[in-house]
Amino acid sequence: MNAKEIIQAEKQYVVQTYVRPEVLFTHGKGAVLTDSEGKEYLDFTSGIAVTALGHSDEAWVTAVAQQAAQLTHVSNLYHTAPHVQLAQKLVENSFADKVYFCNSGAEANEAAIKFAKKWKGLGIGDQGLEPSPSPQPPAPKIVAFSGGFHGRTVGALSVTYKSQYREPFAPLMPGVTFAEYNYLASAAAAMDAATCAVIVEPVQGEGGVNPATPEFLQGLRDLCDQHGALLIFDEVQCGLGRTGKLWAYEAYGVEPDIMTLAKPLAGGLPIGATLVTDEVAAAIKPGDHGSTFAAGPLVTAAANVVFDRVSQPAFLAQVQENGAYLKHRLETLESEEITAVRGSGLLIGVEMTGSVKPLIAAARDKGLMVINAGENVLRLAPPLIVTREEVDTAVNIIEACLS
Ligand SMILES: *Cc1c(COP(=O)(O)O)cnc(C)c1O
């Protein structure tokens, strides 16, 4: 099949959950993608903030090829080394004491929701609170936020804000209240003694690249402590070096009880992780949750390569430097179409006066892949290994596409 035939066949054989442009990618190296015509594109999407080391990173390819030749899958019924090595690294470099692995961001949030409900049900967080007057504790409630995105499975979808994503699938999980992002009073009003968790992205990705304010995250921490609720940071998109810190929460000095990770963790292979404190882990017993594929030796061998590279201070400093340069260049673009430039590290949103779809198509024609975050925000999320020259090329293309 040639490229045209493949693009035709996709419409016939694949459920149409995505609208894809008429491009067929065949290979990639670093920050560059190549299509079936041999045309090259600078990839400022990283497959939605996934390919942190770029395409076909040499050490990553070697680790995956060696592990595939050695052992790919035995299921979670048995021990394997890369699984435990990755867990140890995540724990030793974060607030967390233990890790639960799964296969995607949505699944990481599903685990976070289940863990919070079980923890609340056991009353572990209730010390110091008024004892519940009824013998049957009230059903656990979760607070989520406007603009928040947490995934497409039923539990994760229930805490995802966009009604267009949720409404066709009602009824979803009960007990969810949406408060206003970066508006602490609305979170306070939504919480009570039945609240088991507050789930929030320290920097919203899909919602338009919106960083939380420090007062907001600190206020949520305090509210959770007051009400005996767990604070869940969804760092599926903003975590693991994307903002120039290993974890986005580091910039705020506020630690969660649970943090979810996924997108970049295995450099392009499917993985998710739910990081928890010992107090949360203590609520979870064998049989409470599980996954057939999770944390197999292949994905975790890949993730060990990603983590070892991204967690190096010099690597993170480079992300900060190139990210600041990208943001500065975008801020100095002279266009009446641009209303704001937001974000940190290599997750930058450019808010425009109208839909960014035409700009995305025009940039693609000129050899730059970018994506949107909502209707009016252009999202730049290049691989973390992007060079200053590549940043210049990308911004020059964007400039040429602006009227
Ligand atoms: C992408 C994303 C998810 C969902 O991850 P999947 O791997 O697509 O299930 C959850 N939370 C955030 C913040 C995301 O950006």
mmCIF file of N, CA and C in Angstrom, residues 184 191 215-228 231 254:
data_model
loop_
_atom_site.group_PDB
_atom_site.id
_atom_site.type_symbol
_atom_site.label_atom_id
_atom_site.label_comp_id
_atom_site.label_asym_id
_atom_site.label_seq_id
_atom_site.Cartn_x
_atom_site.Cartn_y
_atom_site.Cartn_z
ATOM 1 N N LEU A 184 -9.099 29.538 44.862
ATOM 2 C CA LEU A 184 -9.092 28.698 46.057
ATOM 3 C C LEU A 184 -10.452 28.667 46.750
ATOM 4 N N MET A 191 -15.443 21.421 49.228
ATOM 5 C CA MET A 191 -14.892 20.340 50.072
ATOM 6 C C MET A 191 -15.607 20.231 51.411
ATOM 7 N N GLU A 215 -0.113 30.160 45.476
ATOM 8 C CA GLU A 215 -1.115 30.265 46.552
ATOM 9 C C GLU A 215 -2.198 29.200 46.383
ATOM 10 N N PHE A 216 -2.542 28.926 45.143
ATOM 11 C CA PHE A 216 -3.590 27.939 44.868
ATOM 12 C C PHE A 216 -3.150 26.545 45.316
ATOM 13 N N LEU A 217 -1.955 26.112 44.888
ATOM 14 C CA LEU A 217 -1.511 24.759 45.258
ATOM 15 C C LEU A 217 -1.270 24.652 46.763
ATOM 16 N N GLN A 218 -0.680 25.681 47.362
ATOM 17 C CA GLN A 218 -0.469 25.659 48.817
ATOM 18 C C GLN A 218 -1.814 25.631 49.541
ATOM 19 N N GLY A 219 -2.768 26.411 49.043
ATOM 20 C CA GLY A 219 -4.108 26.438 49.640
ATOM 21 C C GLY A 219 -4.796 25.083 49.538
ATOM 22 N N LEU A 220 -4.627 24.396 48.405
ATOM 23 C CA LEU A 220 -5.219 23.067 48.253
ATOM 24 C C LEU A 220 -4.599 22.083 49.232
ATOM 25 N N ARG A 221 -3.264 22.213 49.413
ATOM 26 C CA ARG A 221 -2.579 21.348 50.393
ATOM 27 C C ARG A 221 -3.216 21.531 51.781
ATOM 28 N N ASP A 222 -3.403 22.784 52.175
ATOM 29 C CA ASP A 222 -3.957 23.078 53.501
ATOM 30 C C ASP A 222 -5.400 22.570 53.613
ATOM 31 N N LEU A 223 -6.197 22.801 52.570
ATOM 32 C CA LEU A 223 -7.603 22.340 52.587
ATOM 33 C C LEU A 223 -7.677 20.817 52.708
ATOM 34 N N CYS A 224 -6.799 20.114 51.981
ATOM 35 C CA CYS A 224 -6.792 18.645 52.048
ATOM 36 C C CYS A 224 -6.459 18.200 53.468
ATOM 37 N N ASP A 225 -5.480 18.843 54.085
ATOM 38 C CA ASP A 225 -5.103 18.466 55.449
ATOM 39 C C ASP A 225 -6.258 18.735 56.423
ATOM 40 N N GLN A 226 -6.940 19.859 56.236
ATOM 41 C CA GLN A 226 -8.076 20.197 57.110
ATOM 42 C C GLN A 226 -9.210 19.184 57.013
ATOM 43 N N HIS A 227 -9.482 18.719 55.799
ATOM 44 C CA HIS A 227 -10.662 17.881 55.575
ATOM 45 C C HIS A 227 -10.333 16.392 55.556
ATOM 46 N N GLY A 228 -9.094 16.025 55.802
ATOM 47 C CA GLY A 228 -8.736 14.608 55.712
ATOM 48 C C GLY A 228 -8.891 14.084 54.297
ATOM 49 N N LEU A 231 -4.217 14.948 48.397
ATOM 50 C CA LEU A 231 -3.927 15.855 47.285
ATOM 51 C C LEU A 231 -3.246 15.042 46.179
ATOM 52 N N VAL A 254 5.284 22.567 47.157
ATOM 53 C CA VAL A 254 4.104 21.899 47.730
ATOM 54 C C VAL A 254 4.147 20.436 47.296
#
